[in-house]
mmCIF file of C-alpha atoms and ligand atoms in Angstrom:
data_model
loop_
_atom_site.group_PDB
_atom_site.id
_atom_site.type_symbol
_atom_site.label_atom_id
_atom_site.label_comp_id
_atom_site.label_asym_id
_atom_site.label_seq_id
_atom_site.Cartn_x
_atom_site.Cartn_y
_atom_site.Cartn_z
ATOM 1 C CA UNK U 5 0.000 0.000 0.000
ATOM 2 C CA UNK U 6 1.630 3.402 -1.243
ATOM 3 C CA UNK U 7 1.470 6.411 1.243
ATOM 4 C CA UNK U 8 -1.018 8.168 -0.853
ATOM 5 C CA UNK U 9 -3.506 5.229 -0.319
ATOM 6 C CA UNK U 10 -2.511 4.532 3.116
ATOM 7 C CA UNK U 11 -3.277 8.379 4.142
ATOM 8 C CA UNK U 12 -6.782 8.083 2.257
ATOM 9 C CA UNK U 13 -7.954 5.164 4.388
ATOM 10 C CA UNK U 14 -6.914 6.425 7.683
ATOM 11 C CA UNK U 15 -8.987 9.459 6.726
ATOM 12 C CA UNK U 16 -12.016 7.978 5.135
ATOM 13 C CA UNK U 17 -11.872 4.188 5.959
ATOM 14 C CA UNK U 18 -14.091 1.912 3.123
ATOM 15 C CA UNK U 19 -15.622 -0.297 6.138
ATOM 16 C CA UNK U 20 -18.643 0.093 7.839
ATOM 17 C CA UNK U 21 -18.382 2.453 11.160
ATOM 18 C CA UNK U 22 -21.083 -0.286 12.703
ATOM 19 C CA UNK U 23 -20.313 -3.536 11.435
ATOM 20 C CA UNK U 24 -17.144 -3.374 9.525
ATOM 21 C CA UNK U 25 -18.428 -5.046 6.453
ATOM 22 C CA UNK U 26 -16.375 -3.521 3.504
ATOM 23 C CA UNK U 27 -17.964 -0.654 1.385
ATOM 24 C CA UNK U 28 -18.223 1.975 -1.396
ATOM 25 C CA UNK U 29 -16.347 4.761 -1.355
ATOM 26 C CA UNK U 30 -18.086 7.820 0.400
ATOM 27 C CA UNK U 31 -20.116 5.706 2.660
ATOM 28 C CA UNK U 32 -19.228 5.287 6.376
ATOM 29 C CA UNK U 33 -22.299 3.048 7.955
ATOM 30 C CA UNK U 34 -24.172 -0.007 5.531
ATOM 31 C CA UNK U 35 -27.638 0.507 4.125
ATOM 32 C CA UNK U 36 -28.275 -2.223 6.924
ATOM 33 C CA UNK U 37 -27.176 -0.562 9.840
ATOM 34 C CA UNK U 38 -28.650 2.412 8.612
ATOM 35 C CA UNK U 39 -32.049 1.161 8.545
ATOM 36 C CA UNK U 40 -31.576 -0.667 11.876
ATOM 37 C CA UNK U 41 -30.182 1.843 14.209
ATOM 38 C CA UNK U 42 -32.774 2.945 16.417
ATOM 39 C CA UNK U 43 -31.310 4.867 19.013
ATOM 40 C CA UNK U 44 -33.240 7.018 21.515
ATOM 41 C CA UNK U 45 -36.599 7.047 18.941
ATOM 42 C CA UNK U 46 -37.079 3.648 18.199
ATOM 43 C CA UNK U 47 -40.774 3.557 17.940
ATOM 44 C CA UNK U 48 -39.768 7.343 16.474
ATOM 45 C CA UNK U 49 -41.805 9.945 17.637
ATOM 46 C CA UNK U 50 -42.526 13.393 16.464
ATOM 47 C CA UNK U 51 -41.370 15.275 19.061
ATOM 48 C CA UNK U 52 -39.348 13.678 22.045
ATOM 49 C CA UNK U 53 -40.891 16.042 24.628
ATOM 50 C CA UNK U 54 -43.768 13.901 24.636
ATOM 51 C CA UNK U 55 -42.261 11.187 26.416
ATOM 52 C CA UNK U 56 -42.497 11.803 30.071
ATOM 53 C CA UNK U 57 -39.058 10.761 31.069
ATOM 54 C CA UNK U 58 -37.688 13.356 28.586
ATOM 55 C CA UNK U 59 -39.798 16.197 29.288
ATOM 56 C CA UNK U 60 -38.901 15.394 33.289
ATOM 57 C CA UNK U 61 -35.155 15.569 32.311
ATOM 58 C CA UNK U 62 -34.862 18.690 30.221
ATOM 59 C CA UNK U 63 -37.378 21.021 31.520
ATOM 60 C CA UNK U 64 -37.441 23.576 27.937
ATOM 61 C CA UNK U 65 -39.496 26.263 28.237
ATOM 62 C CA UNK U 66 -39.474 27.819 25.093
ATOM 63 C CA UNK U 67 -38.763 24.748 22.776
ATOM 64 C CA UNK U 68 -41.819 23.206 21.202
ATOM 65 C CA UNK U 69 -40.047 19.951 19.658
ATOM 66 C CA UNK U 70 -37.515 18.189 20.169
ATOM 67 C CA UNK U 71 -35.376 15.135 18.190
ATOM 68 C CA UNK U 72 -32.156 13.279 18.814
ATOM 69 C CA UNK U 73 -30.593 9.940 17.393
ATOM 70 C CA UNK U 74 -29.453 8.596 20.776
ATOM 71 C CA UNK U 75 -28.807 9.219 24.366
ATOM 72 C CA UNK U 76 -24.698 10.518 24.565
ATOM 73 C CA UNK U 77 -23.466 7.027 24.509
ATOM 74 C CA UNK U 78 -21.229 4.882 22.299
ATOM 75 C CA UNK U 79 -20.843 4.675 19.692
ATOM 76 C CA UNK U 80 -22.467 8.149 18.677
ATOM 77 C CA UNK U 81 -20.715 10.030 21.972
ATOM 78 C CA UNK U 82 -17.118 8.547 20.559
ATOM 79 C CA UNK U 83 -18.129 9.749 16.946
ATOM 80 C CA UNK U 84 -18.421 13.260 18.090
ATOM 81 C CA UNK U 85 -15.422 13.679 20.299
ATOM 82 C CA UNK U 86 -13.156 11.619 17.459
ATOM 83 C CA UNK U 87 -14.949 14.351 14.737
ATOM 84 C CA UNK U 88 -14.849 17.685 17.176
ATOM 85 C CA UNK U 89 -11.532 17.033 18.480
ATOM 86 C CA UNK U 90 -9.386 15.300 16.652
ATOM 87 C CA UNK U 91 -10.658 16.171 12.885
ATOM 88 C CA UNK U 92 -11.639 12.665 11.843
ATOM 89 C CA UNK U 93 -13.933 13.394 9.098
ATOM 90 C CA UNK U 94 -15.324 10.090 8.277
ATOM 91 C CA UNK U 95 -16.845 10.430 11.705
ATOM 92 C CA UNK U 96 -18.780 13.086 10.349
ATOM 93 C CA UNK U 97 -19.474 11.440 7.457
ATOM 94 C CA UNK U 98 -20.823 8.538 9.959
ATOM 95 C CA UNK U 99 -23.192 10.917 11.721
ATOM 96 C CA UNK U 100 -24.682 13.107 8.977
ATOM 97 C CA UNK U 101 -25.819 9.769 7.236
ATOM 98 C CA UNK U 102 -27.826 8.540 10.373
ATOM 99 C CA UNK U 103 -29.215 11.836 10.694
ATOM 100 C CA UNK U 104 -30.216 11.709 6.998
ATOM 101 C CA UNK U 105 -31.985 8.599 7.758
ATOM 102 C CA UNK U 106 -33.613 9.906 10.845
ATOM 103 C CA UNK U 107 -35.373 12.743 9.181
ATOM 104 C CA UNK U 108 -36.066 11.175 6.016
ATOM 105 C CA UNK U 109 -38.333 8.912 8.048
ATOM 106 C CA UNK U 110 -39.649 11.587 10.354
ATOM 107 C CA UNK U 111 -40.762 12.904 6.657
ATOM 108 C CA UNK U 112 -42.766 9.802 5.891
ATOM 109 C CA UNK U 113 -45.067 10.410 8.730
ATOM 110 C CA UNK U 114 -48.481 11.957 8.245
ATOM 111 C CA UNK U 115 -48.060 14.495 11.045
ATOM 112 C CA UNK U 116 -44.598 15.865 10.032
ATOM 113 C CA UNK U 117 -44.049 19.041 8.610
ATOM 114 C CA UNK U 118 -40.394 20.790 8.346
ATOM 115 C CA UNK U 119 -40.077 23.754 9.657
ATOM 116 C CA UNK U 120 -39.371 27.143 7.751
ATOM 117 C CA UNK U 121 -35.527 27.619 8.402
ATOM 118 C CA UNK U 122 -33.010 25.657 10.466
ATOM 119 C CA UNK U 123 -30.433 27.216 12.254
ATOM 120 C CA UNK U 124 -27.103 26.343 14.297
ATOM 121 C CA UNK U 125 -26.130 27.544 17.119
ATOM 122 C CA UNK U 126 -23.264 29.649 16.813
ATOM 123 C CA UNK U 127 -20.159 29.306 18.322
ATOM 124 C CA UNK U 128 -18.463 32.345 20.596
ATOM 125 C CA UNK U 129 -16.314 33.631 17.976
ATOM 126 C CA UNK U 130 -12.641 32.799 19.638
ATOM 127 C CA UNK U 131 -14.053 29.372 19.600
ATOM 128 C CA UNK U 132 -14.350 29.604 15.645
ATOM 129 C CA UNK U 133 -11.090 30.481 14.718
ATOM 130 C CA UNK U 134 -9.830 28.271 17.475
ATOM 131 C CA UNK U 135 -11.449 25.558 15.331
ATOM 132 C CA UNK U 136 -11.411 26.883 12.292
ATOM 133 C CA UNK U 137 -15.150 26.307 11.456
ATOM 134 C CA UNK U 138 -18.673 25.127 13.211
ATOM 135 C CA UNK U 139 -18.588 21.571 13.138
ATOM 136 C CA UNK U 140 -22.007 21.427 13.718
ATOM 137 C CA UNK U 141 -22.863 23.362 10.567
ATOM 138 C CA UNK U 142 -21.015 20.957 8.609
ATOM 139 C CA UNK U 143 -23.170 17.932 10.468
ATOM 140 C CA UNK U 144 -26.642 18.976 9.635
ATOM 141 C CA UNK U 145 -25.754 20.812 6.302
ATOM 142 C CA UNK U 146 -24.715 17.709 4.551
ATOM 143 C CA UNK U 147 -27.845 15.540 6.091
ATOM 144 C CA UNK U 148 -30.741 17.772 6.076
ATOM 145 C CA UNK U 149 -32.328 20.071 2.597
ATOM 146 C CA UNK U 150 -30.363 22.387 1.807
ATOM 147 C CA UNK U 151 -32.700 25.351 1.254
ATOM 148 C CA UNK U 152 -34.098 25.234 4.886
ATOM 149 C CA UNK U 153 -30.446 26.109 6.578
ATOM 150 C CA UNK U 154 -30.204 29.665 7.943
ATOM 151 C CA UNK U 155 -26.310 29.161 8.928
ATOM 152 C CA UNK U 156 -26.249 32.958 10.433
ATOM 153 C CA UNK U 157 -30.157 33.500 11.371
ATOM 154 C CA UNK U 158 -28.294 33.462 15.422
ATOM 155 C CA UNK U 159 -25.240 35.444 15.923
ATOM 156 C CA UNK U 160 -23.322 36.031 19.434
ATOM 157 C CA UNK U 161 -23.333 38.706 21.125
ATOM 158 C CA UNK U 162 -20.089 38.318 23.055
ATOM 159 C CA UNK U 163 -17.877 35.880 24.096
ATOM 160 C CA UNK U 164 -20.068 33.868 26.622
ATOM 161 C CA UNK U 165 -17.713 31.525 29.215
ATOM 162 C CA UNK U 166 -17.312 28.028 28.355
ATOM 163 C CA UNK U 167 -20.525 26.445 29.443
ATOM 164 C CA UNK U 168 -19.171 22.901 29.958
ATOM 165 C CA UNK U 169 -18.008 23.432 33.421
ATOM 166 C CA UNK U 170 -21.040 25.885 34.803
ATOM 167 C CA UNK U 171 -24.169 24.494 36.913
ATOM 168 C CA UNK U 172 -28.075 24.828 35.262
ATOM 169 C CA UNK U 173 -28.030 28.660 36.852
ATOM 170 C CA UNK U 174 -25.142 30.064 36.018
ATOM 171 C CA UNK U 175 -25.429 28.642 32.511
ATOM 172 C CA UNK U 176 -28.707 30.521 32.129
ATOM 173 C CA UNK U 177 -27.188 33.971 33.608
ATOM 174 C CA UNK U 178 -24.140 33.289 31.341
ATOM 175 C CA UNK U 179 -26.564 33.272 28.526
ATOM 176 C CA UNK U 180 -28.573 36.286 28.860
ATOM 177 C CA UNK U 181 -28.337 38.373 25.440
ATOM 178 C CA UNK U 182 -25.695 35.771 24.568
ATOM 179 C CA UNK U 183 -27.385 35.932 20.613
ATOM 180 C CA UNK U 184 -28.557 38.169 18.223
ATOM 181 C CA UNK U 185 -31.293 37.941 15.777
ATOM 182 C CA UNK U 186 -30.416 38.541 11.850
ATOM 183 C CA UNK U 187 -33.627 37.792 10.028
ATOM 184 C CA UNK U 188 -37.381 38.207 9.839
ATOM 185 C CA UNK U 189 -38.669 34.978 12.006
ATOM 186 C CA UNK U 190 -42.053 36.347 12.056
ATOM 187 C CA UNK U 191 -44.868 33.789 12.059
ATOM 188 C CA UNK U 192 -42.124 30.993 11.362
ATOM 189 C CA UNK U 193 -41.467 27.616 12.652
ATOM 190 C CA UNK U 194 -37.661 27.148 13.453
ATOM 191 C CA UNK U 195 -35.148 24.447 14.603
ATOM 192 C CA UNK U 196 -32.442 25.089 15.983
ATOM 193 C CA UNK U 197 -29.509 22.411 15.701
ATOM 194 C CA UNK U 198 -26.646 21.609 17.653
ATOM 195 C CA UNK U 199 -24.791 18.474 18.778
ATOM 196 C CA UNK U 200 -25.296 17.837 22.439
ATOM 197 C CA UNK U 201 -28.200 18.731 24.670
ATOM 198 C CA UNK U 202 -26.857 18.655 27.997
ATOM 199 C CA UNK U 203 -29.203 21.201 30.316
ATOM 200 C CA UNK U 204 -30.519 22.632 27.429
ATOM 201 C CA UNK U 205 -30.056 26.358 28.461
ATOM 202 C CA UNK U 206 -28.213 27.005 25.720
ATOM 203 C CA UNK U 207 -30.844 25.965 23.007
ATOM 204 C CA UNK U 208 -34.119 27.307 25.469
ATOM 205 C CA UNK U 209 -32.353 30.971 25.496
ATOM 206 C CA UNK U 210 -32.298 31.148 22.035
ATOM 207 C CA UNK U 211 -35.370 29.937 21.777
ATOM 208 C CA UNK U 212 -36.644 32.170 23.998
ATOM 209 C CA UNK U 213 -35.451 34.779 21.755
ATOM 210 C CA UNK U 214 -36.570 33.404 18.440
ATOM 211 C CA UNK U 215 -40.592 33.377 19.801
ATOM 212 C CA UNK U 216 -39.751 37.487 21.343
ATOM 213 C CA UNK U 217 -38.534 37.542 17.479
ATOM 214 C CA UNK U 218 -41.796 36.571 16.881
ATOM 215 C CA UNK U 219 -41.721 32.900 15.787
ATOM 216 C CA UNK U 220 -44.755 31.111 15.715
ATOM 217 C CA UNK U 221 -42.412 27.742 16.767
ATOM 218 C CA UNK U 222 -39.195 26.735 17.853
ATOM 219 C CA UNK U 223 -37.918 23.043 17.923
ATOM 220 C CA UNK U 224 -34.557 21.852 18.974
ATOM 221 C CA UNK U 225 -32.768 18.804 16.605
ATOM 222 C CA UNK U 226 -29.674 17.724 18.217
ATOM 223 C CA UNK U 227 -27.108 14.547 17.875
ATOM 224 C CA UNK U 228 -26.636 13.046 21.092
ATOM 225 C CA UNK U 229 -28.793 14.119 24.473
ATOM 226 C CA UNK U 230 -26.916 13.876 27.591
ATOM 227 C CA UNK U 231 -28.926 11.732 30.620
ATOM 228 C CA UNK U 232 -28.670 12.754 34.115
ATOM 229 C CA UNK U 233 -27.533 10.538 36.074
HETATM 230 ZN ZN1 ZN A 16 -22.975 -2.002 8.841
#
């Protein structure tokens, strides 16, 4: 195996991410395991804040819906910390074609309707040239239609403190005016997208400022929520 060829399977590996059968090039998980991961929404539901245990766990306010693939567990947790912070693209790759899945059959339901615009949450701004771009952008973009992403309907304000190691209260005080509007949201229905849901103060505060905005809904779509323990 010649370097060139070595260097293009470390970075994009032609096995399945799941069950390691051998495949195309560009895919990262089988048709198979595609179809048969079921995650957190098995019986897949509409909106995830209809199941008690949920709604008891994340107590959102100002978010109407709610969807995520899985609890933050293996192998989806390991996915994201291999793609955030250590740049392994076919992680990515991995993810975006679950979520793909997910919402195509959300789609086939009766009930479903997509919302208006979707929009990430933005990163503080040293955090983005830190990184060099918003992952997360890059994770829904390539798995959800193109036409609904709003990639700078939320700004920041200012540089809000690293909200990993704050409690539930001084996340939400750390988040006061953390965002900015930057489009008409009037009378729409909005999700916002990001990777983890941990407390959810991040995603209710913007949410809270998308319906004084004036939209009609706001649901959250994220990877991976994080269970108390
Ligand atoms: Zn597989």
């Amino acid at each position: 195996m010649d370097a060139l060829t070595k260097a293009c399977a470390w970075l994009f590996p032609q096995y399945c991410q799941l069950c390691a059968q051998p495949l195309n090039a560009g895919q990262q998980v089988c048709a198979h395991c595609i179809s048969a991961f079921t995650g957190i929404n098995g019986a897949l539901q509409e909106n995830l804040l209809m199941r008690a245990d949920i709604q008891r766990q994340f107590p959102l306010r100002y978010i109407d819906g709610l969807q995520a693939l899985d609890w933050y567990r293996p192998p989806l947790s390991t996915w994201l910390k291999q793609y955030k912070y250590q740049q392994r693209m076919y992680r990515q790759v991995a993810l975006s074609s679950l979520l793909t899945h997910h919402f195509a059959r959300l789609a086939n339901q009766p009930d479903w309707h997509w919302p208006q615009l979707v929009a990430p949450i933005p990163l503080a701004p040293s955090r983005l040239i830190w990184r060099g771009f918003n992952q997360v952008v890059r994770l829904w973009q390539d798995a959800l239609p193109q036409q609904l992403f709003a990639a700078n309907l939320l700004r920041r304000r200012h540089s809000t403190r690293t909200q990993a190691r704050l409690g539930a209260r001084q996340r939400r005080k750390n988040l006061t005016n953390a965002f900015s509007v930057h489009a008409n949201v009037h009378n729409l229905d909005i999700a916002l997208v990001d990777d983890v849901l941990t407390t959810g103060a991040t995603l209710d505060s913007a949410a809270k400022l998308l319906k004084a905005a004036g939209a009609r809904s706001v649901s959250a779509w994220v990877v991976c929520l994080t269970a108390k323990t």
